[in-house]
Amino acid sequence: MQLTWKRIILYQFSFKCTQSRFQAIKFNSKTNSNIVHSFRTMSSTISPPQSLLKPINVPSKTLMGPGPSSGAPRVLAAGALPLLGHLHSEFTQIMDECKEGIRYLFQTNNTVTLAVSGTGHAGMEMACDNTIEPGDKVLVVTNGIWGSRFSDMASRHGGDVVQLTNNGHAFSKDELEKALVEHKPSVMFVAHSESSCTLMQPVDDLGHLCHKYDCILIVDTVASAGGAPLFMDKWGIDVMYTGTQKCLSAPPGITPISFSDRAYQRFLKRKTKPVSYYMDLSELANYWGCDGAPARRYDAI
């Protein structure tokens, strides 16, 4: 392999572990020869844990709770595929295919559709981070624990939170409209499936009701997507997210999320930056190729 001074120096580390010794080999980019870089002796005061010196034992179980759910063999096999760089063209192609799948799952044509690295709470956090600015009135429909948690997150983002609470019971459309008229929120949150009390809160056409009062509707579908009918565009939902480990029967740690054009345009008009850089929609929309900007891709050896 010929490397020039213009290329980034390639380091290849070969660790030969014998008790506490290792040898590091450095690749010289000009001569292409192996040069012994250093010999070091490591000392440790804590011995390696015995549990990590033997193979991990993961029993096969049938998971029957609300989540995680048992994964199909082809889903589990996908986790054993080779790793790719996060900007490799092959990887970004997979990302594009994932966006198409999420749009199908949510029944939406939203351009700003992507997935966040994190569990369902990451979707909740991202929804807060990108729709709420300090002082915004936030109406939280609280039927159980998830409404309470969104209230906590929204207040941490500076929202003026009003909770509409009726634990274990669903609200009617008339009750929700009355709250919209009374509190005049800029953001409204609803958990479609409140798993803490096995409740389904109707959200069909709720988005159009919120639009009537210039309010963004956020819907948590972590426990319902894939298990109950969902029509994001038809129902006028502005922000919707779910988890992968429940009805979708995939490993946890991925949160599909989608923003309507209405929600995205409001985001672009923010007066303040989102509190979290990691959840900043401008960064994630660019990485996922949702903002119309040039794609950030590369091909490496």
PDB file of C-alpha atoms in Angstrom:
ATOM      1  CA  MET A   1       0.000   0.000   0.000  1.00  0.00           C
ATOM      2  CA  GLN A   2       1.492   3.358  -1.065  1.00  0.00           C
ATOM      3  CA  LEU A   3       0.800   6.247   1.302  1.00  0.00           C
ATOM      4  CA  THR A   4       1.879   9.851   0.656  1.00  0.00           C
ATOM      5  CA  TRP A   5       2.464  12.672   3.124  1.00  0.00           C
ATOM      6  CA  LYS A   6      -0.891  14.106   2.083  1.00  0.00           C
ATOM      7  CA  ARG A   7      -2.714  11.115   3.450  1.00  0.00           C
ATOM      8  CA  ILE A   8      -3.652  10.708   7.077  1.00  0.00           C
ATOM      9  CA  ILE A   9      -1.129   8.541   8.939  1.00  0.00           C
ATOM     10  CA  LEU A  10      -2.486   5.074   9.513  1.00  0.00           C
ATOM     11  CA  TYR A  11      -1.795   3.484  12.860  1.00  0.00           C
ATOM     12  CA  GLN A  12      -2.121  -0.219  13.319  1.00  0.00           C
ATOM     13  CA  PHE A  13      -1.961  -1.373  16.886  1.00  0.00           C
ATOM     14  CA  SER A  14      -1.161  -4.978  17.576  1.00  0.00           C
ATOM     15  CA  PHE A  15      -1.669  -5.841  21.207  1.00  0.00           C
ATOM     16  CA  LYS A  16       0.060  -8.959  22.407  1.00  0.00           C
ATOM     17  CA  CYS A  17      -1.312  -9.508  25.850  1.00  0.00           C
ATOM     18  CA  THR A  18       0.680 -11.709  28.154  1.00  0.00           C
ATOM     19  CA  GLN A  19      -0.425 -11.016  31.666  1.00  0.00           C
ATOM     20  CA  SER A  20       0.195  -7.256  31.966  1.00  0.00           C
ATOM     21  CA  ARG A  21       2.512  -6.673  28.970  1.00  0.00           C
ATOM     22  CA  PHE A  22       1.659  -5.425  25.497  1.00  0.00           C
ATOM     23  CA  GLN A  23       3.566  -4.342  22.436  1.00  0.00           C
ATOM     24  CA  ALA A  24       2.425  -1.513  20.189  1.00  0.00           C
ATOM     25  CA  ILE A  25       3.430  -1.500  16.542  1.00  0.00           C
ATOM     26  CA  LYS A  26       3.343   1.761  14.597  1.00  0.00           C
ATOM     27  CA  PHE A  27       2.892   1.903  10.817  1.00  0.00           C
ATOM     28  CA  ASN A  28       5.286   4.364   9.224  1.00  0.00           C
ATOM     29  CA  SER A  29       3.414   6.007   6.324  1.00  0.00           C
ATOM     30  CA  LYS A  30       6.523   6.916   4.277  1.00  0.00           C
ATOM     31  CA  THR A  31       8.661   3.797   4.451  1.00  0.00           C
ATOM     32  CA  ASN A  32       5.784   1.364   4.903  1.00  0.00           C
ATOM     33  CA  SER A  33       7.909  -0.504   7.415  1.00  0.00           C
ATOM     34  CA  ASN A  34       7.028  -1.715  10.856  1.00  0.00           C
ATOM     35  CA  ILE A  35       8.897   0.106  13.592  1.00  0.00           C
ATOM     36  CA  VAL A  36       8.764  -0.948  17.164  1.00  0.00           C
ATOM     37  CA  HIS A  37       7.172   2.012  18.851  1.00  0.00           C
ATOM     38  CA  SER A  38       7.382   1.139  22.493  1.00  0.00           C
ATOM     39  CA  PHE A  39       7.445  -1.583  25.064  1.00  0.00           C
ATOM     40  CA  ARG A  40       5.551  -0.883  28.208  1.00  0.00           C
ATOM     41  CA  THR A  41       4.663  -2.700  31.323  1.00  0.00           C
ATOM     42  CA  MET A  42       1.237  -2.116  32.765  1.00  0.00           C
ATOM     43  CA  SER A  43       0.558  -2.418  36.441  1.00  0.00           C
ATOM     44  CA  SER A  44      -2.903  -2.805  37.885  1.00  0.00           C
ATOM     45  CA  THR A  45      -4.238  -2.808  41.404  1.00  0.00           C
ATOM     46  CA  ILE A  46      -7.578  -4.384  40.492  1.00  0.00           C
ATOM     47  CA  SER A  47      -7.631  -7.866  39.016  1.00  0.00           C
ATOM     48  CA  PRO A  48      -9.805  -8.579  35.956  1.00  0.00           C
ATOM     49  CA  PRO A  49     -13.257  -9.811  37.014  1.00  0.00           C
ATOM     50  CA  GLN A  50     -13.600 -13.575  36.752  1.00  0.00           C
ATOM     51  CA  SER A  51     -17.073 -13.208  35.255  1.00  0.00           C
ATOM     52  CA  LEU A  52     -15.573 -11.592  32.150  1.00  0.00           C
ATOM     53  CA  LEU A  53     -13.061 -14.384  31.603  1.00  0.00           C
ATOM     54  CA  LYS A  54     -15.744 -16.836  30.506  1.00  0.00           C
ATOM     55  CA  PRO A  55     -18.348 -16.715  27.713  1.00  0.00           C
ATOM     56  CA  ILE A  56     -21.530 -14.815  28.428  1.00  0.00           C
ATOM     57  CA  ASN A  57     -24.588 -16.963  29.025  1.00  0.00           C
ATOM     58  CA  VAL A  58     -27.842 -15.570  27.605  1.00  0.00           C
ATOM     59  CA  PRO A  59     -30.774 -17.995  27.969  1.00  0.00           C
ATOM     60  CA  SER A  60     -33.567 -18.183  25.412  1.00  0.00           C
ATOM     61  CA  LYS A  61     -36.759 -16.753  26.920  1.00  0.00           C
ATOM     62  CA  THR A  62     -40.187 -15.937  25.584  1.00  0.00           C
ATOM     63  CA  LEU A  63     -40.768 -12.312  26.598  1.00  0.00           C
ATOM     64  CA  MET A  64     -44.440 -11.631  27.322  1.00  0.00           C
ATOM     65  CA  GLY A  65     -44.306  -8.221  29.026  1.00  0.00           C
ATOM     66  CA  PRO A  66     -45.043  -4.818  27.460  1.00  0.00           C
ATOM     67  CA  GLY A  67     -41.405  -4.662  26.347  1.00  0.00           C
ATOM     68  CA  PRO A  68     -38.850  -5.768  25.455  1.00  0.00           C
ATOM     69  CA  SER A  69     -40.422  -8.348  23.183  1.00  0.00           C
ATOM     70  CA  SER A  70     -38.848 -11.466  21.705  1.00  0.00           C
ATOM     71  CA  GLY A  71     -37.125 -10.743  18.406  1.00  0.00           C
ATOM     72  CA  ALA A  72     -37.528 -12.749  15.206  1.00  0.00           C
ATOM     73  CA  PRO A  73     -34.446 -14.788  14.140  1.00  0.00           C
ATOM     74  CA  ARG A  74     -33.805 -12.566  11.092  1.00  0.00           C
ATOM     75  CA  VAL A  75     -33.887  -9.491  13.325  1.00  0.00           C
ATOM     76  CA  LEU A  76     -31.409 -11.008  15.778  1.00  0.00           C
ATOM     77  CA  ALA A  77     -29.180 -12.187  12.910  1.00  0.00           C
ATOM     78  CA  ALA A  78     -28.958  -8.621  11.601  1.00  0.00           C
ATOM     79  CA  GLY A  79     -27.173  -7.661  14.812  1.00  0.00           C
ATOM     80  CA  ALA A  80     -24.305  -9.983  13.889  1.00  0.00           C
ATOM     81  CA  LEU A  81     -23.595  -8.339  10.515  1.00  0.00           C
ATOM     82  CA  PRO A  82     -20.248  -6.544  10.008  1.00  0.00           C
ATOM     83  CA  LEU A  83     -19.848  -3.001  11.273  1.00  0.00           C
ATOM     84  CA  LEU A  84     -19.782  -0.065   8.871  1.00  0.00           C
ATOM     85  CA  GLY A  85     -18.633   3.493   9.305  1.00  0.00           C
ATOM     86  CA  HIS A  86     -21.438   5.915  10.164  1.00  0.00           C
ATOM     87  CA  LEU A  87     -20.779   7.913   6.974  1.00  0.00           C
ATOM     88  CA  HIS A  88     -20.078   5.058   4.572  1.00  0.00           C
ATOM     89  CA  SER A  89     -22.351   5.167   1.520  1.00  0.00           C
ATOM     90  CA  GLU A  90     -23.557   1.645   2.292  1.00  0.00           C
ATOM     91  CA  PHE A  91     -24.556   2.728   5.781  1.00  0.00           C
ATOM     92  CA  THR A  92     -26.327   5.894   4.675  1.00  0.00           C
ATOM     93  CA  GLN A  93     -28.231   3.793   2.149  1.00  0.00           C
ATOM     94  CA  ILE A  94     -29.461   1.658   5.054  1.00  0.00           C
ATOM     95  CA  MET A  95     -30.460   4.879   6.830  1.00  0.00           C
ATOM     96  CA  ASP A  96     -32.484   5.948   3.784  1.00  0.00           C
ATOM     97  CA  GLU A  97     -34.234   2.578   3.795  1.00  0.00           C
ATOM     98  CA  CYS A  98     -34.969   2.958   7.506  1.00  0.00           C
ATOM     99  CA  LYS A  99     -36.580   6.349   6.836  1.00  0.00           C
ATOM    100  CA  GLU A 100     -38.828   4.728   4.245  1.00  0.00           C
ATOM    101  CA  GLY A 101     -39.790   2.037   6.745  1.00  0.00           C
ATOM    102  CA  ILE A 102     -40.595   4.580   9.457  1.00  0.00           C
ATOM    103  CA  ARG A 103     -42.773   6.561   7.068  1.00  0.00           C
ATOM    104  CA  TYR A 104     -44.667   3.395   6.252  1.00  0.00           C
ATOM    105  CA  LEU A 105     -45.028   2.495   9.946  1.00  0.00           C
ATOM    106  CA  PHE A 106     -46.301   5.978  10.821  1.00  0.00           C
ATOM    107  CA  GLN A 107     -48.315   6.339   7.590  1.00  0.00           C
ATOM    108  CA  THR A 108     -46.712   9.675   6.781  1.00  0.00           C
ATOM    109  CA  ASN A 109     -44.904  11.441   3.946  1.00  0.00           C
ATOM    110  CA  ASN A 110     -42.971  13.719   6.301  1.00  0.00           C
ATOM    111  CA  THR A 111     -39.528  14.620   4.960  1.00  0.00           C
ATOM    112  CA  VAL A 112     -38.095  15.013   8.476  1.00  0.00           C
ATOM    113  CA  THR A 113     -38.333  11.381   9.501  1.00  0.00           C
ATOM    114  CA  LEU A 114     -35.425   9.638  11.199  1.00  0.00           C
ATOM    115  CA  ALA A 115     -34.303   7.546  14.167  1.00  0.00           C
ATOM    116  CA  VAL A 116     -32.554   8.551  17.364  1.00  0.00           C
ATOM    117  CA  SER A 117     -29.947   6.453  19.158  1.00  0.00           C
ATOM    118  CA  GLY A 118     -31.695   5.804  22.444  1.00  0.00           C
ATOM    119  CA  THR A 119     -34.772   4.238  23.990  1.00  0.00           C
ATOM    120  CA  GLY A 120     -38.274   5.719  23.921  1.00  0.00           C
ATOM    121  CA  HIS A 121     -37.254   8.332  26.467  1.00  0.00           C
ATOM    122  CA  ALA A 122     -34.869   9.700  23.815  1.00  0.00           C
ATOM    123  CA  GLY A 123     -37.843  10.354  21.542  1.00  0.00           C
ATOM    124  CA  MET A 124     -39.650  12.105  24.371  1.00  0.00           C
ATOM    125  CA  GLU A 125     -36.544  14.176  25.102  1.00  0.00           C
ATOM    126  CA  MET A 126     -36.085  15.067  21.431  1.00  0.00           C
ATOM    127  CA  ALA A 127     -39.716  16.124  21.141  1.00  0.00           C
ATOM    128  CA  CYS A 128     -39.272  18.432  24.152  1.00  0.00           C
ATOM    129  CA  ASP A 129     -35.921  19.739  23.020  1.00  0.00           C
ATOM    130  CA  ASN A 130     -37.075  20.841  19.590  1.00  0.00           C
ATOM    131  CA  THR A 131     -40.630  22.069  20.178  1.00  0.00           C
ATOM    132  CA  ILE A 132     -40.409  23.860  23.530  1.00  0.00           C
ATOM    133  CA  GLU A 133     -38.716  27.161  24.255  1.00  0.00           C
ATOM    134  CA  PRO A 134     -38.506  28.876  27.657  1.00  0.00           C
ATOM    135  CA  GLY A 135     -41.894  30.257  28.630  1.00  0.00           C
ATOM    136  CA  ASP A 136     -43.933  28.221  26.147  1.00  0.00           C
ATOM    137  CA  LYS A 137     -47.260  27.001  27.510  1.00  0.00           C
ATOM    138  CA  VAL A 138     -47.316  23.189  27.367  1.00  0.00           C
ATOM    139  CA  LEU A 139     -50.521  21.199  27.908  1.00  0.00           C
ATOM    140  CA  VAL A 140     -49.797  17.623  29.003  1.00  0.00           C
ATOM    141  CA  VAL A 141     -52.594  15.057  28.873  1.00  0.00           C
ATOM    142  CA  THR A 142     -51.750  12.851  31.849  1.00  0.00           C
ATOM    143  CA  ASN A 143     -53.431   9.459  32.077  1.00  0.00           C
ATOM    144  CA  GLY A 144     -50.506   7.797  33.854  1.00  0.00           C
ATOM    145  CA  ILE A 145     -46.727   7.754  34.222  1.00  0.00           C
ATOM    146  CA  TRP A 146     -45.773   8.876  30.705  1.00  0.00           C
ATOM    147  CA  GLY A 147     -47.665  12.117  30.919  1.00  0.00           C
ATOM    148  CA  SER A 148     -45.983  12.773  34.257  1.00  0.00           C
ATOM    149  CA  ARG A 149     -42.551  12.138  32.774  1.00  0.00           C
ATOM    150  CA  PHE A 150     -43.170  14.414  29.816  1.00  0.00           C
ATOM    151  CA  SER A 151     -44.268  17.110  32.252  1.00  0.00           C
ATOM    152  CA  ASP A 152     -40.964  16.747  34.087  1.00  0.00           C
ATOM    153  CA  MET A 153     -38.971  16.951  30.865  1.00  0.00           C
ATOM    154  CA  ALA A 154     -40.962  19.910  29.534  1.00  0.00           C
ATOM    155  CA  SER A 155     -40.430  21.888  32.742  1.00  0.00           C
ATOM    156  CA  ARG A 156     -36.684  21.195  32.557  1.00  0.00           C
ATOM    157  CA  HIS A 157     -36.721  22.725  29.081  1.00  0.00           C
ATOM    158  CA  GLY A 158     -38.324  25.862  30.462  1.00  0.00           C
ATOM    159  CA  GLY A 159     -41.897  25.106  29.500  1.00  0.00           C
ATOM    160  CA  ASP A 160     -44.848  26.496  31.439  1.00  0.00           C
ATOM    161  CA  VAL A 161     -46.509  23.126  32.059  1.00  0.00           C
ATOM    162  CA  VAL A 162     -50.211  22.578  32.653  1.00  0.00           C
ATOM    163  CA  GLN A 163     -51.278  19.005  33.374  1.00  0.00           C
ATOM    164  CA  LEU A 164     -54.708  17.726  32.443  1.00  0.00           C
ATOM    165  CA  THR A 165     -54.833  14.749  34.799  1.00  0.00           C
ATOM    166  CA  ASN A 166     -57.201  11.809  34.929  1.00  0.00           C
ATOM    167  CA  ASN A 167     -55.100   8.754  35.757  1.00  0.00           C
ATOM    168  CA  GLY A 168     -56.441   5.551  34.280  1.00  0.00           C
ATOM    169  CA  HIS A 169     -59.102   7.256  32.198  1.00  0.00           C
ATOM    170  CA  ALA A 170     -59.213   8.661  28.667  1.00  0.00           C
ATOM    171  CA  PHE A 171     -60.288  12.207  27.852  1.00  0.00           C
ATOM    172  CA  SER A 172     -63.031  13.011  25.381  1.00  0.00           C
ATOM    173  CA  LYS A 173     -62.493  15.304  22.425  1.00  0.00           C
ATOM    174  CA  ASP A 174     -64.715  17.923  24.040  1.00  0.00           C
ATOM    175  CA  GLU A 175     -62.662  17.860  27.246  1.00  0.00           C
ATOM    176  CA  LEU A 176     -59.458  18.315  25.286  1.00  0.00           C
ATOM    177  CA  GLU A 177     -60.865  21.190  23.240  1.00  0.00           C
ATOM    178  CA  LYS A 178     -62.025  22.901  26.418  1.00  0.00           C
ATOM    179  CA  ALA A 179     -58.467  22.676  27.804  1.00  0.00           C
ATOM    180  CA  LEU A 180     -57.049  24.077  24.551  1.00  0.00           C
ATOM    181  CA  VAL A 181     -59.397  27.055  24.741  1.00  0.00           C
ATOM    182  CA  GLU A 182     -58.686  27.680  28.423  1.00  0.00           C
ATOM    183  CA  HIS A 183     -54.889  27.331  28.484  1.00  0.00           C
ATOM    184  CA  LYS A 184     -53.948  28.338  24.908  1.00  0.00           C
ATOM    185  CA  PRO A 185     -50.845  26.088  24.754  1.00  0.00           C
ATOM    186  CA  SER A 186     -48.277  26.159  21.973  1.00  0.00           C
ATOM    187  CA  VAL A 187     -47.562  22.442  22.520  1.00  0.00           C
ATOM    188  CA  MET A 188     -49.811  19.563  23.572  1.00  0.00           C
ATOM    189  CA  PHE A 189     -48.618  16.080  24.565  1.00  0.00           C
ATOM    190  CA  VAL A 190     -50.592  12.838  24.522  1.00  0.00           C
ATOM    191  CA  ALA A 191     -49.487   9.251  25.183  1.00  0.00           C
ATOM    192  CA  HIS A 192     -51.451   7.153  22.701  1.00  0.00           C
ATOM    193  CA  SER A 193     -51.024   3.993  24.760  1.00  0.00           C
ATOM    194  CA  GLU A 194     -50.487   4.599  28.477  1.00  0.00           C
ATOM    195  CA  SER A 195     -48.840   1.278  29.356  1.00  0.00           C
ATOM    196  CA  SER A 196     -48.761   2.034  33.087  1.00  0.00           C
ATOM    197  CA  CYS A 197     -52.536   1.594  33.267  1.00  0.00           C
ATOM    198  CA  THR A 198     -53.304  -0.248  29.990  1.00  0.00           C
ATOM    199  CA  LEU A 199     -55.153   2.754  28.582  1.00  0.00           C
ATOM    200  CA  MET A 200     -55.601   3.820  24.946  1.00  0.00           C
ATOM    201  CA  GLN A 201     -56.190   7.556  24.525  1.00  0.00           C
ATOM    202  CA  PRO A 202     -57.989   8.310  21.215  1.00  0.00           C
ATOM    203  CA  VAL A 203     -55.920  10.682  19.061  1.00  0.00           C
ATOM    204  CA  ASP A 204     -57.662  10.426  15.680  1.00  0.00           C
ATOM    205  CA  ASP A 205     -58.247  13.960  14.335  1.00  0.00           C
ATOM    206  CA  LEU A 206     -56.789  15.428  17.540  1.00  0.00           C
ATOM    207  CA  GLY A 207     -54.043  17.050  15.482  1.00  0.00           C
ATOM    208  CA  HIS A 208     -56.556  18.999  13.404  1.00  0.00           C
ATOM    209  CA  LEU A 209     -58.175  20.188  16.631  1.00  0.00           C
ATOM    210  CA  CYS A 210     -54.806  21.415  17.888  1.00  0.00           C
ATOM    211  CA  HIS A 211     -54.118  23.206  14.600  1.00  0.00           C
ATOM    212  CA  LYS A 212     -57.396  25.079  15.048  1.00  0.00           C
ATOM    213  CA  TYR A 213     -55.829  26.663  18.140  1.00  0.00           C
ATOM    214  CA  ASP A 214     -52.311  27.044  16.682  1.00  0.00           C
ATOM    215  CA  CYS A 215     -50.901  24.238  18.829  1.00  0.00           C
ATOM    216  CA  ILE A 216     -48.308  21.552  17.996  1.00  0.00           C
ATOM    217  CA  LEU A 217     -49.422  18.005  18.865  1.00  0.00           C
ATOM    218  CA  ILE A 218     -46.858  15.485  20.155  1.00  0.00           C
ATOM    219  CA  VAL A 219     -47.960  11.857  20.398  1.00  0.00           C
ATOM    220  CA  ASP A 220     -46.048   9.117  22.219  1.00  0.00           C
ATOM    221  CA  THR A 221     -46.664   5.768  20.472  1.00  0.00           C
ATOM    222  CA  VAL A 222     -43.928   3.739  22.168  1.00  0.00           C
ATOM    223  CA  ALA A 223     -46.374   1.055  23.310  1.00  0.00           C
ATOM    224  CA  SER A 224     -48.778   1.231  20.366  1.00  0.00           C
ATOM    225  CA  ALA A 225     -46.897   1.570  17.051  1.00  0.00           C
ATOM    226  CA  GLY A 226     -47.190  -1.755  15.277  1.00  0.00           C
ATOM    227  CA  GLY A 227     -49.969  -2.888  17.588  1.00  0.00           C
ATOM    228  CA  ALA A 228     -52.721  -0.359  16.910  1.00  0.00           C
ATOM    229  CA  PRO A 229     -53.767   1.665  13.848  1.00  0.00           C
ATOM    230  CA  LEU A 230     -51.766   4.879  13.401  1.00  0.00           C
ATOM    231  CA  PHE A 231     -52.208   7.476  10.658  1.00  0.00           C
ATOM    232  CA  MET A 232     -49.906  10.396  11.358  1.00  0.00           C
ATOM    233  CA  ASP A 233     -50.784  12.495   8.309  1.00  0.00           C
ATOM    234  CA  LYS A 234     -54.489  11.678   8.264  1.00  0.00           C
ATOM    235  CA  TRP A 235     -54.845  12.508  11.961  1.00  0.00           C
ATOM    236  CA  GLY A 236     -52.793  15.705  11.731  1.00  0.00           C
ATOM    237  CA  ILE A 237     -50.129  14.662  14.259  1.00  0.00           C
ATOM    238  CA  ASP A 238     -47.129  17.028  14.275  1.00  0.00           C
ATOM    239  CA  VAL A 239     -44.519  15.010  16.171  1.00  0.00           C
ATOM    240  CA  MET A 240     -44.685  11.278  16.725  1.00  0.00           C
ATOM    241  CA  TYR A 241     -42.147   8.818  18.085  1.00  0.00           C
ATOM    242  CA  THR A 242     -42.045   5.194  19.142  1.00  0.00           C
ATOM    243  CA  GLY A 243     -39.718   2.533  20.522  1.00  0.00           C
ATOM    244  CA  THR A 244     -38.427  -0.586  18.794  1.00  0.00           C
ATOM    245  CA  GLN A 245     -38.585  -3.050  21.672  1.00  0.00           C
ATOM    246  CA  LYS A 246     -42.337  -3.335  22.143  1.00  0.00           C
ATOM    247  CA  CYS A 247     -44.819  -4.109  19.349  1.00  0.00           C
ATOM    248  CA  LEU A 248     -42.050  -3.983  16.726  1.00  0.00           C
ATOM    249  CA  SER A 249     -40.160  -6.816  18.506  1.00  0.00           C
ATOM    250  CA  ALA A 250     -36.712  -5.390  17.776  1.00  0.00           C
ATOM    251  CA  PRO A 251     -33.839  -4.726  20.202  1.00  0.00           C
ATOM    252  CA  PRO A 252     -34.180  -1.568  22.329  1.00  0.00           C
ATOM    253  CA  GLY A 253     -32.008   1.482  21.771  1.00  0.00           C
ATOM    254  CA  ILE A 254     -33.551   2.958  18.610  1.00  0.00           C
ATOM    255  CA  THR A 255     -36.318   5.570  18.560  1.00  0.00           C
ATOM    256  CA  PRO A 256     -38.097   6.305  15.257  1.00  0.00           C
ATOM    257  CA  ILE A 257     -39.437   9.861  15.169  1.00  0.00           C
ATOM    258  CA  SER A 258     -41.110  12.089  12.598  1.00  0.00           C
ATOM    259  CA  PHE A 259     -41.840  15.830  12.390  1.00  0.00           C
ATOM    260  CA  SER A 260     -44.564  17.302  10.204  1.00  0.00           C
ATOM    261  CA  ASP A 261     -43.645  20.179   7.918  1.00  0.00           C
ATOM    262  CA  ARG A 262     -45.661  22.427  10.223  1.00  0.00           C
ATOM    263  CA  ALA A 263     -43.602  21.352  13.244  1.00  0.00           C
ATOM    264  CA  TYR A 264     -40.326  21.632  11.326  1.00  0.00           C
ATOM    265  CA  GLN A 265     -41.089  25.143  10.068  1.00  0.00           C
ATOM    266  CA  ARG A 266     -41.877  26.238  13.622  1.00  0.00           C
ATOM    267  CA  PHE A 267     -38.578  24.700  14.717  1.00  0.00           C
ATOM    268  CA  LEU A 268     -36.691  26.733  12.092  1.00  0.00           C
ATOM    269  CA  LYS A 269     -38.204  29.921  13.549  1.00  0.00           C
ATOM    270  CA  ARG A 270     -37.000  29.259  17.099  1.00  0.00           C
ATOM    271  CA  LYS A 271     -35.513  32.196  18.980  1.00  0.00           C
ATOM    272  CA  THR A 272     -33.220  29.966  21.027  1.00  0.00           C
ATOM    273  CA  LYS A 273     -31.147  26.902  20.254  1.00  0.00           C
ATOM    274  CA  PRO A 274     -32.348  23.544  21.561  1.00  0.00           C
ATOM    275  CA  VAL A 275     -30.913  22.797  24.997  1.00  0.00           C
ATOM    276  CA  SER A 276     -29.405  19.468  23.944  1.00  0.00           C
ATOM    277  CA  TYR A 277     -26.856  19.363  21.119  1.00  0.00           C
ATOM    278  CA  TYR A 278     -27.247  15.583  20.811  1.00  0.00           C
ATOM    279  CA  MET A 279     -31.008  15.944  20.232  1.00  0.00           C
ATOM    280  CA  ASP A 280     -30.808  19.097  18.095  1.00  0.00           C
ATOM    281  CA  LEU A 281     -33.082  18.529  15.096  1.00  0.00           C
ATOM    282  CA  SER A 282     -30.932  20.698  12.831  1.00  0.00           C
ATOM    283  CA  GLU A 283     -27.947  18.387  13.393  1.00  0.00           C
ATOM    284  CA  LEU A 284     -29.913  15.151  13.124  1.00  0.00           C
ATOM    285  CA  ALA A 285     -31.937  16.267  10.106  1.00  0.00           C
ATOM    286  CA  ASN A 286     -28.699  17.087   8.312  1.00  0.00           C
ATOM    287  CA  TYR A 287     -27.058  13.766   9.182  1.00  0.00           C
ATOM    288  CA  TRP A 288     -30.134  11.831   8.074  1.00  0.00           C
ATOM    289  CA  GLY A 289     -30.429  13.804   4.823  1.00  0.00           C
ATOM    290  CA  CYS A 290     -33.760  15.412   5.738  1.00  0.00           C
ATOM    291  CA  ASP A 291     -32.903  19.101   5.331  1.00  0.00           C
ATOM    292  CA  GLY A 292     -32.035  19.301   1.629  1.00  0.00           C
ATOM    293  CA  ALA A 293     -28.384  20.098   2.385  1.00  0.00           C
ATOM    294  CA  PRO A 294     -25.514  18.121   0.814  1.00  0.00           C
ATOM    295  CA  ALA A 295     -25.224  14.667   2.376  1.00  0.00           C
ATOM    296  CA  ARG A 296     -22.318  14.084   4.743  1.00  0.00           C
ATOM    297  CA  ARG A 297     -20.833  10.895   3.318  1.00  0.00           C
ATOM    298  CA  TYR A 298     -17.441   9.422   2.633  1.00  0.00           C
ATOM    299  CA  ASP A 299     -15.874   6.154   1.564  1.00  0.00           C
ATOM    300  CA  ALA A 300     -12.825   4.943   3.477  1.00  0.00           C
ATOM    301  CA  ILE A 301     -10.534   1.958   3.138  1.00  0.00           C
TER     302      ILE A 301
END
